[in-house]
């Protein structure tokens, strides 16, 4: 696992040149990438969501595309469409921005539900269906979507099926004072620092990391702890719909990747505990009366995680 840790460290150091503070956020973003998942970054505007996504894409050296979502964005603007070429007398498919490896979808909730759904097939099946043909996507294919929760005018709630396709949902938060000083001083020039980020790894190395992550050992005690967390959400009276098996799988794979990033070939209960909130927060559906009483998904998950004791586990290295 030293190889994965080394690659992750190089990427982490590169990203930290422009995304100051919050190293745990970068680790979780890398965990989703290595586990073959996708990430939703949700926070107020101006906290660095787009900078983080761009810096990661530049650091990993993979093909990158960006979609700026607006209410008038059409599904074909994402997937691509066929265009008539008079010179050859036939239609030819012009791929959209989704035909890439790292896709940044900025302000996803500003797109209509119809357009949001155009991403579902790509995220779940790594393919796009357009004009009666199926087009396979690049491997790896990693979606980083951003969402501004404070904007309500001109936005559309994400469907539950859409939210369930994200392995992790991360909230960046505000930087501390020292990091904010460094952010401001780093952007005194005419060119944003993210434009100077160079690739520190290759596509082949990323694919190799993904292969190795899939065989990281998960002990039965750790798996039982993970299942207990998911089961607790299904029994809670405040929750209308708890965590599905897809959510459990997302937490399982993310924990494998995080363990590898930390240089281990086994998952610990602490890995699962740390990732439970970002893996579960967008998958819970609260009862209307629970929302009226002031309960939140984050608050309930944090409470349930605190109630379930960590298993007595000793790694067999």
XYZ file of C-alpha atoms in Angstrom:
317
model
C 0.000 0.000 0.000
C 3.042 2.280 0.131
C 2.508 3.001 -3.556
C -1.016 4.333 -3.037
C 0.069 6.396 -0.047
C 2.936 7.871 -2.057
C 0.694 8.793 -4.998
C -1.970 10.215 -2.677
C 0.642 12.292 -0.858
C 1.906 13.785 -4.131
C -1.626 14.708 -5.190
C -2.418 16.042 -1.727
C 0.661 18.263 -1.704
C -0.141 19.585 -5.168
C -3.748 20.410 -4.262
C -2.693 22.069 -0.993
C -0.706 24.633 -2.965
C -3.977 26.319 -3.934
C -6.585 24.803 -1.584
C -5.456 25.893 1.871
C -6.388 23.996 5.002
C -8.940 21.180 5.338
C -6.553 18.285 4.455
C -9.231 15.800 5.517
C -11.487 17.067 2.706
C -8.774 16.354 0.134
C -8.262 12.873 1.613
C -11.964 12.098 1.273
C -12.038 13.432 -2.275
C -9.134 11.120 -3.157
C -10.845 8.236 -1.368
C -13.888 8.638 -3.626
C -11.672 8.829 -6.722
C -9.715 5.677 -5.821
C -12.931 3.855 -4.872
C -14.567 4.629 -8.217
C -17.219 6.929 -6.751
C -18.377 10.506 -7.183
C -18.450 13.496 -4.821
C -20.955 16.248 -4.079
C -19.428 19.408 -2.581
C -22.081 21.403 -0.761
C -21.377 24.740 0.892
C -21.969 28.452 0.678
C -20.471 30.294 -2.320
C -16.846 31.308 -2.135
C -15.489 28.540 0.093
C -13.279 26.989 -2.597
C -15.394 24.178 -4.032
C -14.526 24.920 -7.660
C -10.865 25.614 -6.849
C -10.586 22.266 -5.059
C -12.138 20.380 -7.978
C -9.936 22.121 -10.558
C -6.781 21.581 -8.498
C -7.485 17.871 -8.125
C -8.196 17.450 -11.834
C -4.968 19.223 -12.777
C -2.934 17.241 -10.238
C -4.064 13.798 -11.409
C -3.331 14.586 -15.054
C -6.622 13.226 -16.394
C -8.828 14.718 -19.144
C -11.011 17.380 -17.559
C -14.297 19.071 -18.493
C -16.527 21.544 -16.731
C -20.277 22.088 -16.973
C -21.743 25.307 -15.622
C -25.338 24.447 -14.837
C -28.107 26.917 -15.661
C -31.908 26.514 -15.898
C -31.756 26.507 -19.704
C -29.094 23.780 -19.935
C -30.346 20.840 -22.029
C -29.469 17.123 -21.585
C -27.760 17.123 -24.993
C -25.488 19.909 -23.746
C -24.094 17.327 -21.330
C -24.194 14.066 -23.278
C -23.590 15.355 -26.810
C -25.683 15.015 -29.956
C -25.538 13.999 -33.593
C -24.770 16.688 -36.158
C -25.460 16.519 -39.894
C -22.289 16.907 -41.949
C -23.101 17.822 -45.565
C -19.538 17.046 -46.663
C -19.931 13.348 -45.884
C -23.717 13.134 -46.145
C -24.330 11.631 -42.717
C -24.889 12.373 -39.043
C -21.885 12.175 -36.739
C -21.971 12.124 -32.960
C -20.355 15.124 -31.317
C -19.495 14.125 -27.734
C -20.500 16.429 -24.909
C -18.402 17.409 -21.885
C -19.414 14.222 -20.068
C -17.038 12.280 -22.336
C -14.019 12.869 -20.102
C -12.325 11.449 -16.999
C -12.822 14.207 -14.421
C -16.074 16.131 -14.789
C -16.789 19.225 -12.712
C -20.518 19.985 -12.606
C -20.767 23.451 -11.112
C -23.987 24.425 -9.286
C -25.767 21.188 -10.140
C -28.982 22.291 -8.470
C -29.383 25.158 -10.961
C -30.087 22.629 -13.735
C -33.611 21.313 -14.281
C -34.498 17.782 -13.093
C -34.566 16.643 -16.731
C -31.000 17.805 -17.263
C -29.851 16.465 -13.897
C -31.175 13.050 -14.916
C -28.876 13.074 -17.949
C -26.013 12.489 -15.509
C -27.625 9.464 -13.848
C -26.708 6.929 -16.527
C -23.193 8.314 -16.823
C -22.566 8.199 -13.071
C -24.128 4.791 -12.475
C -23.191 2.858 -15.608
C -20.228 4.772 -17.064
C -21.982 5.174 -20.382
C -24.143 7.614 -22.332
C -27.104 6.729 -24.539
C -27.660 9.238 -27.326
C -29.504 8.956 -30.642
C -30.012 5.217 -30.219
C -26.329 4.459 -29.600
C -24.429 3.697 -26.407
C -21.121 5.466 -25.857
C -18.757 4.136 -23.189
C -17.076 6.682 -20.934
C -13.438 7.016 -20.008
C -11.988 4.951 -17.175
C -11.663 6.343 -14.615
C -14.741 8.557 -14.706
C -15.033 10.863 -11.703
C -17.788 13.441 -11.178
C -17.299 16.332 -8.763
C -20.534 18.302 -8.437
C -21.022 21.477 -6.430
C -24.188 22.767 -4.829
C -24.891 26.077 -3.093
C -27.509 25.395 -0.402
C -28.248 29.055 0.342
C -29.501 29.822 -3.153
C -33.190 29.105 -3.649
C -34.177 31.319 -6.568
C -33.633 29.542 -9.871
C -32.614 26.224 -8.260
C -34.160 22.749 -8.289
C -33.865 20.161 -5.490
C -31.722 17.167 -6.374
C -33.831 13.996 -6.828
C -33.162 11.237 -4.300
C -31.881 8.975 -7.099
C -29.372 11.667 -8.078
C -28.107 12.174 -4.533
C -27.777 8.425 -4.067
C -25.259 8.258 -6.933
C -22.712 10.298 -4.989
C -20.406 8.178 -2.860
C -19.648 11.085 -0.506
C -21.203 14.483 0.180
C -18.660 16.896 1.641
C -19.046 20.285 3.283
C -15.882 22.396 3.155
C -16.755 25.142 5.629
C -14.924 28.408 6.171
C -11.114 28.502 6.498
C -9.495 29.590 9.746
C -7.936 33.057 9.918
C -4.381 31.926 9.140
C -5.482 29.948 6.067
C -7.636 32.832 4.865
C -4.611 35.132 4.986
C -2.667 32.664 2.828
C -5.590 32.358 0.398
C -5.778 36.120 -0.061
C -2.045 36.664 -0.486
C -1.747 33.760 -2.944
C -4.247 35.437 -5.273
C -2.596 38.830 -5.590
C -1.390 38.061 -9.115
C -3.313 38.355 -12.363
C -3.423 34.563 -12.817
C -5.236 32.348 -10.315
C -2.790 29.883 -8.658
C -4.906 26.919 -9.793
C -3.848 27.643 -13.384
C -0.266 26.769 -12.437
C -1.050 23.332 -10.968
C 0.761 20.566 -12.861
C 0.079 16.837 -13.069
C 1.980 14.798 -10.471
C 0.687 11.357 -11.477
C -0.622 9.481 -14.521
C -3.803 7.770 -15.621
C -2.071 4.393 -15.344
C -1.110 5.057 -11.738
C -4.660 6.097 -10.849
C -6.097 2.922 -12.410
C -3.524 0.820 -10.550
C -4.530 2.476 -7.276
C -8.180 1.686 -7.964
C -7.321 -1.968 -8.526
C -5.348 -2.205 -5.273
C -8.030 -0.426 -3.234
C -10.621 -3.024 -4.191
C -8.741 -5.761 -2.310
C -8.105 -3.857 0.944
C -9.028 -6.184 3.814
C -12.214 -5.520 5.789
C -12.536 -7.652 8.922
C -15.893 -9.195 9.856
C -16.010 -7.066 13.033
C -15.537 -3.885 11.006
C -18.162 -4.941 8.473
C -20.587 -5.752 11.288
C -20.015 -2.268 12.730
C -20.722 -0.709 9.321
C -23.955 -2.696 8.963
C -25.001 -1.649 12.486
C -24.669 2.008 11.516
C -26.825 1.520 8.423
C -29.402 -0.535 10.344
C -29.703 2.144 13.032
C -30.934 4.638 10.422
C -33.661 2.227 9.325
C -35.001 1.833 12.862
C -34.947 5.478 13.928
C -38.456 6.914 14.356
C -37.391 10.297 12.993
C -36.338 8.866 9.625
C -38.730 8.063 6.789
C -36.178 6.158 4.683
C -32.861 4.950 6.076
C -29.645 3.949 4.390
C -30.041 1.512 1.488
C -27.537 -1.234 0.614
C -26.082 1.153 -1.983
C -25.219 3.520 0.854
C -23.566 0.709 2.814
C -21.532 -0.252 -0.253
C -20.457 3.378 -0.706
C -19.213 3.547 2.897
C -17.461 0.170 2.542
C -15.564 1.167 -0.612
C -14.703 4.643 0.659
C -13.288 3.149 3.855
C -11.113 0.781 1.823
C -9.719 3.709 -0.161
C -9.115 5.876 2.908
C -7.217 3.033 4.582
C -4.987 2.695 1.501
C -4.352 6.451 1.440
C -3.235 6.193 5.070
C -0.785 3.444 4.086
C -2.690 0.466 5.502
C -3.884 -2.737 3.844
C -6.833 -3.080 6.243
C -9.818 -0.960 7.278
C -10.251 0.082 10.895
C -13.526 0.925 12.666
C -12.270 4.514 12.887
C -12.180 4.702 9.068
C -15.843 3.711 8.933
C -16.796 6.109 11.729
C -15.034 9.030 10.029
C -16.742 8.435 6.681
C -20.232 7.625 7.992
C -21.431 11.231 7.924
C -20.276 12.141 4.377
C -21.458 8.758 3.050
C -24.901 8.892 4.680
C -25.927 12.576 4.923
C -27.528 12.861 1.473
C -29.153 9.443 1.606
C -31.429 9.937 4.602
C -35.029 11.052 4.133
C -36.449 12.567 7.307
C -40.114 12.548 8.233
C -41.819 15.926 7.703
C -42.553 16.238 11.411
C -38.874 15.621 12.210
C -37.869 18.497 9.953
C -40.462 20.753 11.610
C -38.973 19.886 15.002
C -35.558 21.035 13.835
C -33.864 17.696 13.229
C -31.259 17.452 10.466
C -29.688 14.499 8.710
C -26.232 15.511 9.950
C -27.443 15.788 13.531
C -29.203 12.410 13.523
C -26.250 10.611 11.896
C -23.810 12.145 14.379
C -26.074 11.071 17.237
C -26.415 7.494 15.963
C -22.665 7.154 15.340
C -22.058 8.286 18.922
C -24.475 5.691 20.289
C -22.957 2.648 18.572
C -19.673 1.602 20.237
C -16.619 0.833 18.151
C -15.908 -2.898 18.023
C -12.923 -4.335 19.805
C -10.698 -4.901 16.811
C -7.063 -5.798 16.464
C -5.658 -5.731 12.964
C -3.974 -8.836 11.619
C -1.131 -7.385 9.563
